[in-house]
Amino acid sequence: MFVIDDRFRGLPAAREQVLLVHQSINSPHLAIPGKPAGPAQAFVVGLRGASGFAVFIYLFLSEARDCAVYAPSRRGSSLEETQQHEAEALSFVESMGFMMDNAHYTSLSTAQQDELLKSLPVFYKDPKLAPGPRTRADDKRTASTNLGRLLASF
């Protein structure tokens, strides 16, 4: 259902086009054909477009500042189909070793949505334009926040 589409370098979208955002809370080491192997982050993003709804998988190779975008082989025409595609995308990235966290995008305030779009590499035209690497202090805060989210989900 999902195939790498080299035409995509990012998924820039307006706030209103974004339906869902899931991001990985870990960074497993991946080897993607044609890309340098290294730690990666995964994002599952649902977008609304003129031709319907689509769920994409975006893998960000942080050390290489490169990406791989998996595009859907078909677009959804309803929210029910989009939810099915979302479940398939999550299963796909989890089979690669990613642990995913739902950002609950639609329940965020407009300001929080804008901030999220600015902070994630998936929403930039090119992965090299995404915000730079975080510091160790940022990683510690992120790790503890992610652990808190994980524990809260139980």
Tab-separated table of N, CA and C in Angstrom:
chain	number	residue	atom	x	y	z
A	1	MET	N	0.811	-1.193	0.000
A	1	MET	CA	0.000	0.000	0.000
A	1	MET	C	0.862	1.268	0.000
A	2	PHE	N	2.027	1.235	0.635
A	2	PHE	CA	2.908	2.406	0.674
A	2	PHE	C	4.179	2.105	-0.108
A	3	VAL	N	4.566	3.026	-0.971
A	3	VAL	CA	5.784	2.875	-1.756
A	3	VAL	C	6.597	4.168	-1.665
A	4	ILE	N	7.929	4.021	-1.679
A	4	ILE	CA	8.781	5.210	-1.638
A	4	ILE	C	8.544	6.028	-2.896
A	5	ASP	N	8.339	7.309	-2.706
A	5	ASP	CA	8.135	8.232	-3.825
A	5	ASP	C	9.243	9.280	-3.749
A	6	ASP	N	10.246	9.162	-4.619
A	6	ASP	CA	11.409	10.053	-4.592
A	6	ASP	C	11.081	11.484	-4.995
A	7	ARG	N	9.893	11.726	-5.508
A	7	ARG	CA	9.522	13.101	-5.865
A	7	ARG	C	9.322	13.962	-4.621
A	8	PHE	N	8.975	13.321	-3.512
A	8	PHE	CA	8.723	14.047	-2.273
A	8	PHE	C	10.009	14.212	-1.479
A	9	ARG	N	10.256	15.418	-1.000
A	9	ARG	CA	11.357	15.704	-0.083
A	9	ARG	C	10.793	16.164	1.253
A	10	GLY	N	9.534	16.458	1.275
A	10	GLY	CA	8.844	16.904	2.470
A	10	GLY	C	7.373	17.007	2.152
A	11	LEU	N	6.588	17.321	3.159
A	11	LEU	CA	5.145	17.438	2.979
A	11	LEU	C	4.655	18.770	3.531
A	12	PRO	N	5.111	19.881	2.948
A	12	PRO	CA	4.645	21.167	3.462
A	12	PRO	C	3.128	21.264	3.294
A	13	ALA	N	2.461	21.664	4.353
A	13	ALA	CA	1.004	21.727	4.324
A	13	ALA	C	0.528	22.880	5.190
A	14	ALA	N	-0.602	23.420	4.814
A	14	ALA	CA	-1.251	24.440	5.637
A	14	ALA	C	-1.866	23.743	6.853
A	15	ARG	N	-1.987	24.471	7.910
A	15	ARG	CA	-2.529	23.927	9.164
A	15	ARG	C	-3.873	23.237	8.936
A	16	GLU	N	-4.716	23.822	8.085
A	16	GLU	CA	-6.058	23.294	7.850
A	16	GLU	C	-6.044	21.985	7.060
A	17	GLN	N	-4.967	21.698	6.358
A	17	GLN	CA	-4.881	20.474	5.558
A	17	GLN	C	-4.499	19.253	6.389
A	18	VAL	N	-3.917	19.472	7.537
A	18	VAL	CA	-3.405	18.368	8.353
A	18	VAL	C	-4.549	17.748	9.153
A	19	LEU	N	-4.680	16.434	9.010
A	19	LEU	CA	-5.723	15.700	9.730
A	19	LEU	C	-5.175	14.969	10.950
A	20	LEU	N	-3.960	14.445	10.813
A	20	LEU	CA	-3.388	13.649	11.901
A	20	LEU	C	-1.876	13.680	11.814
A	21	VAL	N	-1.258	13.541	12.972
A	21	VAL	CA	0.206	13.470	13.064
A	21	VAL	C	0.563	12.459	14.148
A	22	HIS	N	1.368	11.482	13.757
A	22	HIS	CA	1.973	10.555	14.705
A	22	HIS	C	3.477	10.697	14.523
A	23	GLN	N	4.219	10.646	15.621
A	23	GLN	CA	5.674	10.717	15.511
A	23	GLN	C	6.295	9.653	16.398
A	24	SER	N	7.476	9.210	15.990
A	24	SER	CA	8.143	8.154	16.753
A	24	SER	C	8.745	8.727	18.026
A	25	ILE	N	8.769	7.894	19.062
A	25	ILE	CA	9.383	8.302	20.320
A	25	ILE	C	10.751	7.638	20.479
A	26	ASN	N	11.166	6.913	19.444
A	26	ASN	CA	12.499	6.317	19.423
A	26	ASN	C	13.115	6.555	18.041
A	27	SER	N	14.382	6.239	17.917
A	27	SER	CA	15.098	6.456	16.646
A	27	SER	C	15.918	5.214	16.298
A	28	PRO	N	15.255	4.162	15.789
A	28	PRO	CA	16.011	2.970	15.427
A	28	PRO	C	16.943	3.231	14.246
A	29	HIS	N	17.949	2.415	14.115
A	29	HIS	CA	18.919	2.499	13.026
A	29	HIS	C	18.292	1.831	11.804
A	30	LEU	N	18.189	2.574	10.692
A	30	LEU	CA	17.569	2.040	9.480
A	30	LEU	C	18.523	2.091	8.307
A	31	ALA	N	18.333	1.159	7.395
A	31	ALA	CA	19.022	1.177	6.106
A	31	ALA	C	17.930	1.237	5.039
A	32	ILE	N	17.799	2.387	4.414
A	32	ILE	CA	16.801	2.607	3.361
A	32	ILE	C	17.535	2.585	2.029
A	33	PRO	N	17.045	1.820	1.059
A	33	PRO	CA	17.735	1.746	-0.234
A	33	PRO	C	18.028	3.140	-0.815
A	34	GLY	N	19.289	3.328	-1.207
A	34	GLY	CA	19.693	4.591	-1.814
A	34	GLY	C	19.980	5.711	-0.831
A	35	LYS	N	19.898	5.432	0.461
A	35	LYS	CA	20.129	6.441	1.497
A	35	LYS	C	21.194	5.919	2.454
A	36	PRO	N	21.937	6.825	3.118
A	36	PRO	CA	22.900	6.361	4.112
A	36	PRO	C	22.179	5.787	5.334
A	37	ALA	N	22.688	4.693	5.859
A	37	ALA	CA	22.085	4.072	7.042
A	37	ALA	C	22.356	4.940	8.265
A	38	GLY	N	21.424	4.925	9.207
A	38	GLY	CA	21.599	5.681	10.436
A	38	GLY	C	20.313	5.764	11.218
A	39	PRO	N	20.353	6.484	12.338
A	39	PRO	CA	19.150	6.635	13.152
A	39	PRO	C	18.086	7.416	12.386
A	40	ALA	N	16.846	7.030	12.600
A	40	ALA	CA	15.747	7.663	11.872
A	40	ALA	C	14.581	7.957	12.808
A	41	GLN	N	13.797	8.934	12.411
A	41	GLN	CA	12.534	9.244	13.075
A	41	GLN	C	11.436	8.959	12.064
A	42	ALA	N	10.298	8.525	12.544
A	42	ALA	CA	9.169	8.258	11.661
A	42	ALA	C	8.015	9.195	11.991
A	43	PHE	N	7.309	9.578	10.944
A	43	PHE	CA	6.110	10.402	11.077
A	43	PHE	C	5.030	9.802	10.183
A	44	VAL	N	3.840	9.683	10.700
A	44	VAL	CA	2.675	9.295	9.911
A	44	VAL	C	1.786	10.522	9.896
A	45	VAL	N	1.510	11.017	8.689
A	45	VAL	CA	0.785	12.274	8.529
A	45	VAL	C	-0.405	12.061	7.598
A	46	GLY	N	-1.547	12.540	8.017
A	46	GLY	CA	-2.739	12.510	7.174
A	46	GLY	C	-3.028	13.911	6.677
A	47	LEU	N	-3.200	14.037	5.364
A	47	LEU	CA	-3.448	15.343	4.755
A	47	LEU	C	-4.736	15.333	3.942
A	48	ARG	N	-5.381	16.462	3.926
A	48	ARG	CA	-6.578	16.674	3.118
A	48	ARG	C	-6.158	17.471	1.895
A	49	GLY	N	-6.518	16.980	0.714
A	49	GLY	CA	-6.180	17.679	-0.521
A	49	GLY	C	-7.377	17.775	-1.435
A	50	ALA	N	-7.171	18.346	-2.588
A	50	ALA	CA	-8.252	18.528	-3.555
A	50	ALA	C	-8.813	17.190	-4.042
A	51	SER	N	-7.966	16.156	-4.083
A	51	SER	CA	-8.414	14.870	-4.606
A	51	SER	C	-8.767	13.869	-3.500
A	52	GLY	N	-8.956	14.340	-2.284
A	52	GLY	CA	-9.325	13.452	-1.191
A	52	GLY	C	-8.328	13.509	-0.050
A	53	PHE	N	-8.270	12.422	0.699
A	53	PHE	CA	-7.418	12.319	1.871
A	53	PHE	C	-6.272	11.366	1.572
A	54	ALA	N	-5.113	11.643	2.140
A	54	ALA	CA	-3.969	10.751	1.949
A	54	ALA	C	-3.167	10.662	3.240
A	55	VAL	N	-2.669	9.470	3.513
A	55	VAL	CA	-1.805	9.228	4.665
A	55	VAL	C	-0.416	8.922	4.122
A	56	PHE	N	0.587	9.639	4.624
A	56	PHE	CA	1.969	9.473	4.196
A	56	PHE	C	2.820	9.003	5.366
A	57	ILE	N	3.903	8.308	5.026
A	57	ILE	CA	4.913	7.927	6.007
A	57	ILE	C	6.179	8.684	5.631
A	58	TYR	N	6.724	9.412	6.588
A	58	TYR	CA	7.928	10.206	6.362
A	58	TYR	C	9.000	9.702	7.315
A	59	LEU	N	10.111	9.238	6.766
A	59	LEU	CA	11.244	8.798	7.579
A	59	LEU	C	12.352	9.827	7.453
A	60	PHE	N	12.773	10.376	8.580
A	60	PHE	CA	13.802	11.405	8.607
A	60	PHE	C	15.096	10.804	9.133
A	61	LEU	N	16.120	10.821	8.299
A	61	LEU	CA	17.443	10.330	8.681
A	61	LEU	C	18.207	11.509	9.259
A	62	SER	N	18.250	11.586	10.580
A	62	SER	CA	18.746	12.786	11.258
A	62	SER	C	20.222	13.067	11.001
A	63	GLU	N	21.070	12.061	10.984
A	63	GLU	CA	22.498	12.317	10.776
A	63	GLU	C	22.789	12.782	9.356
A	64	ALA	N	22.105	12.214	8.388
A	64	ALA	CA	22.328	12.569	6.976
A	64	ALA	C	21.489	13.771	6.550
A	65	ARG	N	20.524	14.189	7.399
A	65	ARG	CA	19.589	15.278	7.059
A	65	ARG	C	18.919	14.956	5.720
A	66	ASP	N	18.451	13.707	5.609
A	66	ASP	CA	17.803	13.226	4.403
A	66	ASP	C	16.498	12.555	4.810
A	67	CYS	N	15.686	12.193	3.821
A	67	CYS	CA	14.403	11.583	4.143
A	67	CYS	C	13.994	10.565	3.090
A	68	ALA	N	13.008	9.788	3.441
A	68	ALA	CA	12.323	8.891	2.515
A	68	ALA	C	10.843	9.069	2.790
A	69	VAL	N	10.085	9.318	1.728
A	69	VAL	CA	8.646	9.506	1.878
A	69	VAL	C	7.933	8.343	1.208
A	70	TYR	N	7.106	7.671	1.987
A	70	TYR	CA	6.277	6.591	1.467
A	70	TYR	C	4.898	7.180	1.198
A	71	ALA	N	4.505	7.123	-0.050
A	71	ALA	CA	3.207	7.659	-0.460
A	71	ALA	C	2.205	6.509	-0.565
A	72	PRO	N	0.940	6.812	-0.377
A	72	PRO	CA	-0.073	5.762	-0.486
A	72	PRO	C	-0.306	5.402	-1.955
A	73	SER	N	-0.635	4.151	-2.189
A	73	SER	CA	-0.937	3.736	-3.553
A	73	SER	C	-2.329	4.198	-3.964
A	74	ARG	N	-3.150	4.537	-2.976
A	74	ARG	CA	-4.490	5.074	-3.263
A	74	ARG	C	-4.864	6.089	-2.196
A	75	ARG	N	-5.699	7.019	-2.574
A	75	ARG	CA	-6.162	8.040	-1.637
A	75	ARG	C	-7.517	7.630	-1.080
A	76	GLY	N	-7.793	8.103	0.119
A	76	GLY	CA	-9.088	7.826	0.723
A	76	GLY	C	-10.124	8.846	0.278
A	77	SER	N	-11.338	8.383	0.135
A	77	SER	CA	-12.403	9.314	-0.239
A	77	SER	C	-13.273	9.662	0.956
A	78	SER	N	-13.029	8.988	2.076
A	78	SER	CA	-13.803	9.259	3.284
A	78	SER	C	-12.881	9.218	4.495
A	79	LEU	N	-13.382	9.731	5.596
A	79	LEU	CA	-12.596	9.686	6.833
A	79	LEU	C	-12.426	8.256	7.329
A	80	GLU	N	-13.409	7.381	7.065
A	80	GLU	CA	-13.293	5.979	7.473
A	80	GLU	C	-12.142	5.300	6.740
A	81	GLU	N	-12.027	5.549	5.434
A	81	GLU	CA	-10.913	4.989	4.667
A	81	GLU	C	-9.580	5.546	5.169
A	82	THR	N	-9.568	6.819	5.499
A	82	THR	CA	-8.347	7.453	6.006
A	82	THR	C	-7.927	6.807	7.321
A	83	GLN	N	-8.873	6.495	8.176
A	83	GLN	CA	-8.556	5.833	9.437
A	83	GLN	C	-7.974	4.443	9.196
A	84	GLN	N	-8.470	3.743	8.189
A	84	GLN	CA	-7.929	2.441	7.840
A	84	GLN	C	-6.498	2.585	7.327
A	85	HIS	N	-6.252	3.591	6.483
A	85	HIS	CA	-4.904	3.844	5.964
A	85	HIS	C	-3.956	4.238	7.099
A	86	GLU	N	-4.461	4.996	8.063
A	86	GLU	CA	-3.665	5.388	9.226
A	86	GLU	C	-3.221	4.147	9.994
A	87	ALA	N	-4.135	3.223	10.222
A	87	ALA	CA	-3.806	1.990	10.944
A	87	ALA	C	-2.767	1.171	10.171
A	88	GLU	N	-2.906	1.106	8.853
A	88	GLU	CA	-1.938	0.372	8.027
A	88	GLU	C	-0.564	1.036	8.084
A	89	ALA	N	-0.533	2.366	8.035
A	89	ALA	CA	0.745	3.098	8.103
A	89	ALA	C	1.417	2.876	9.451
A	90	LEU	N	0.646	2.921	10.523
A	90	LEU	CA	1.219	2.698	11.851
A	90	LEU	C	1.767	1.277	11.989
A	91	SER	N	1.058	0.303	11.460
A	91	SER	CA	1.554	-1.078	11.486
A	91	SER	C	2.852	-1.200	10.704
A	92	PHE	N	2.918	-0.519	9.567
A	92	PHE	CA	4.103	-0.563	8.714
A	92	PHE	C	5.326	-0.013	9.443
A	93	VAL	N	5.206	1.179	10.049
A	93	VAL	CA	6.375	1.763	10.724
A	93	VAL	C	6.706	1.013	12.016
A	94	GLU	N	5.714	0.487	12.682
A	94	GLU	CA	5.982	-0.292	13.890
A	94	GLU	C	6.715	-1.590	13.540
A	95	SER	N	6.455	-2.134	12.340
A	95	SER	CA	7.176	-3.342	11.917
A	95	SER	C	8.655	-3.040	11.655
A	96	MET	N	9.000	-1.757	11.451
A	96	MET	CA	10.396	-1.351	11.267
A	96	MET	C	11.087	-1.090	12.606
A	97	GLY	N	10.342	-1.134	13.696
A	97	GLY	CA	10.940	-0.928	15.012
A	97	GLY	C	10.612	0.408	15.659
A	98	PHE	N	9.737	1.186	15.043
A	98	PHE	CA	9.375	2.475	15.624
A	98	PHE	C	8.261	2.302	16.653
A	99	MET	N	8.348	3.092	17.720
A	99	MET	CA	7.259	3.208	18.692
A	99	MET	C	6.634	4.570	18.429
A	100	MET	N	5.349	4.571	18.141
A	100	MET	CA	4.687	5.795	17.684
A	100	MET	C	3.829	6.426	18.777
A	101	ASP	N	3.736	7.760	18.688
A	101	ASP	CA	2.939	8.546	19.623
A	101	ASP	C	2.015	9.446	18.821
A	102	ASN	N	0.752	9.461	19.177
A	102	ASN	CA	-0.230	10.320	18.513
A	102	ASN	C	-0.103	11.731	19.071
A	103	ALA	N	0.096	12.719	18.203
A	103	ALA	CA	0.226	14.117	18.641
A	103	ALA	C	-1.131	14.748	18.926
A	104	HIS	N	-2.229	14.048	18.650
A	104	HIS	CA	-3.591	14.564	18.855
A	104	HIS	C	-3.726	15.958	18.239
A	105	TYR	N	-3.312	16.045	16.997
A	105	TYR	CA	-3.225	17.320	16.280
A	105	TYR	C	-4.530	18.109	16.308
A	106	THR	N	-5.641	17.471	16.039
A	106	THR	CA	-6.912	18.204	15.941
A	106	THR	C	-7.391	18.754	17.282
A	107	SER	N	-6.885	18.205	18.380
A	107	SER	CA	-7.303	18.720	19.690
A	107	SER	C	-6.395	19.849	20.197
A	108	LEU	N	-5.338	20.161	19.452
A	108	LEU	CA	-4.434	21.251	19.841
A	108	LEU	C	-5.036	22.606	19.460
A	109	SER	N	-4.627	23.632	20.162
A	109	SER	CA	-5.047	24.984	19.796
A	109	SER	C	-4.372	25.377	18.486
A	110	THR	N	-4.867	26.414	17.857
A	110	THR	CA	-4.291	26.892	16.596
A	110	THR	C	-2.812	27.231	16.774
A	111	ALA	N	-2.465	27.894	17.857
A	111	ALA	CA	-1.070	28.258	18.114
A	111	ALA	C	-0.202	27.008	18.288
A	112	GLN	N	-0.711	26.003	19.000
A	112	GLN	CA	0.038	24.765	19.199
A	112	GLN	C	0.204	24.005	17.882
A	113	GLN	N	-0.829	24.029	17.041
A	113	GLN	CA	-0.730	23.389	15.726
A	113	GLN	C	0.353	24.061	14.883
A	114	ASP	N	0.342	25.398	14.865
A	114	ASP	CA	1.362	26.136	14.113
A	114	ASP	C	2.766	25.811	14.617
A	115	GLU	N	2.929	25.745	15.928
A	115	GLU	CA	4.237	25.435	16.520
A	115	GLU	C	4.683	24.026	16.139
A	116	LEU	N	3.758	23.081	16.163
A	116	LEU	CA	4.085	21.712	15.789
A	116	LEU	C	4.533	21.644	14.332
A	117	LEU	N	3.834	22.325	13.442
A	117	LEU	CA	4.200	22.321	12.021
A	117	LEU	C	5.594	22.901	11.798
A	118	LYS	N	5.975	23.892	12.599
A	118	LYS	CA	7.303	24.511	12.472
A	118	LYS	C	8.409	23.631	13.050
A	119	SER	N	8.055	22.742	13.960
A	119	SER	CA	9.083	21.986	14.687
A	119	SER	C	9.411	20.621	14.075
A	120	LEU	N	8.582	20.125	13.172
A	120	LEU	CA	8.806	18.785	12.632
A	120	LEU	C	9.370	18.836	11.214
A	121	PRO	N	10.392	18.038	10.926
A	121	PRO	CA	11.014	18.071	9.603
A	121	PRO	C	10.077	17.668	8.468
A	122	VAL	N	9.082	16.888	8.761
A	122	VAL	CA	8.160	16.415	7.722
A	122	VAL	C	7.458	17.557	6.996
A	123	PHE	N	7.268	18.682	7.645
A	123	PHE	CA	6.502	19.786	7.054
A	123	PHE	C	7.376	20.817	6.332
A	124	TYR	N	8.642	20.494	6.120
A	124	TYR	CA	9.537	21.373	5.363
A	124	TYR	C	9.697	20.840	3.941
A	125	LYS	N	9.919	21.755	2.975
A	125	LYS	CA	10.080	21.358	1.573
A	125	LYS	C	11.279	20.443	1.367
A	126	ASP	N	12.290	20.613	2.192
A	126	ASP	CA	13.522	19.852	2.072
A	126	ASP	C	14.013	19.547	3.486
A	127	PRO	N	14.446	18.324	3.748
A	127	PRO	CA	14.882	17.985	5.114
A	127	PRO	C	16.071	18.815	5.596
A	128	LYS	N	16.841	19.346	4.687
A	128	LYS	CA	17.988	20.171	5.090
A	128	LYS	C	17.532	21.527	5.639
A	129	LEU	N	16.290	21.916	5.359
A	129	LEU	CA	15.746	23.183	5.862
A	129	LEU	C	15.109	23.038	7.247
A	130	ALA	N	14.943	21.817	7.691
A	130	ALA	CA	14.300	21.559	8.984
A	130	ALA	C	15.168	22.091	10.114
A	131	PRO	N	14.563	22.336	11.277
A	131	PRO	CA	15.342	22.810	12.422
A	131	PRO	C	16.533	21.903	12.692
A	132	GLY	N	17.613	22.512	13.141
A	132	GLY	CA	18.867	21.789	13.378
A	132	GLY	C	18.760	20.756	14.468
A	133	PRO	N	19.841	20.000	14.642
A	133	PRO	CA	19.846	18.967	15.670
A	133	PRO	C	19.648	19.566	17.057
A	134	ARG	N	18.977	18.808	17.891
A	134	ARG	CA	18.732	19.260	19.258
A	134	ARG	C	19.963	19.015	20.115
A	135	THR	N	19.990	19.701	21.241
A	135	THR	CA	21.082	19.502	22.196
A	135	THR	C	20.758	18.318	23.098
A	136	ARG	N	21.748	17.893	23.894
A	136	ARG	CA	21.509	16.796	24.835
A	136	ARG	C	20.410	17.169	25.836
A	137	ALA	N	20.394	18.410	26.269
A	137	ALA	CA	19.362	18.844	27.224
A	137	ALA	C	17.976	18.709	26.597
A	138	ASP	N	17.856	19.078	25.307
A	138	ASP	CA	16.578	18.920	24.619
A	138	ASP	C	16.189	17.450	24.555
A	139	ASP	N	17.167	16.585	24.252
A	139	ASP	CA	16.904	15.157	24.159
A	139	ASP	C	16.436	14.593	25.488
A	140	LYS	N	17.044	15.049	26.599
A	140	LYS	CA	16.633	14.557	27.915
A	140	LYS	C	15.204	14.984	28.222
A	141	ARG	N	14.867	16.249	27.915
A	141	ARG	CA	13.496	16.712	28.136
A	141	ARG	C	12.538	15.926	27.252
A	142	THR	N	12.897	15.721	25.998
A	142	THR	CA	12.040	14.982	25.077
A	142	THR	C	11.870	13.545	25.534
A	143	ALA	N	12.942	12.906	25.957
A	143	ALA	CA	12.874	11.523	26.420
A	143	ALA	C	11.956	11.402	27.627
A	144	SER	N	12.093	12.321	28.574
A	144	SER	CA	11.245	12.234	29.765
A	144	SER	C	9.796	12.557	29.420
A	145	THR	N	9.581	13.483	28.512
A	145	THR	CA	8.217	13.792	28.071
A	145	THR	C	7.608	12.592	27.371
A	146	ASN	N	8.373	11.967	26.481
A	146	ASN	CA	7.870	10.800	25.761
A	146	ASN	C	7.599	9.629	26.708
A	147	LEU	N	8.465	9.442	27.696
A	147	LEU	CA	8.250	8.379	28.662
A	147	LEU	C	6.971	8.669	29.448
A	148	GLY	N	6.773	9.923	29.819
A	148	GLY	CA	5.559	10.294	30.521
A	148	GLY	C	4.317	10.023	29.688
A	149	ARG	N	4.378	10.348	28.394
A	149	ARG	CA	3.241	10.074	27.495
A	149	ARG	C	2.968	8.585	27.389
A	150	LEU	N	4.055	7.811	27.257
A	150	LEU	CA	3.919	6.366	27.142
A	150	LEU	C	3.261	5.791	28.383
A	151	LEU	N	3.740	6.190	29.565
A	151	LEU	CA	3.171	5.685	30.818
A	151	LEU	C	1.734	6.153	30.996
A	152	ALA	N	1.435	7.368	30.595
A	152	ALA	CA	0.073	7.890	30.715
A	152	ALA	C	-0.900	7.134	29.826
A	153	SER	N	-0.406	6.590	28.712
A	153	SER	CA	-1.291	5.868	27.801
A	153	SER	C	-1.770	4.546	28.405
A	154	PHE	N	-1.037	4.048	29.420
A	154	PHE	CA	-1.475	2.819	30.064
A	154	PHE	C	-2.481	3.144	31.142
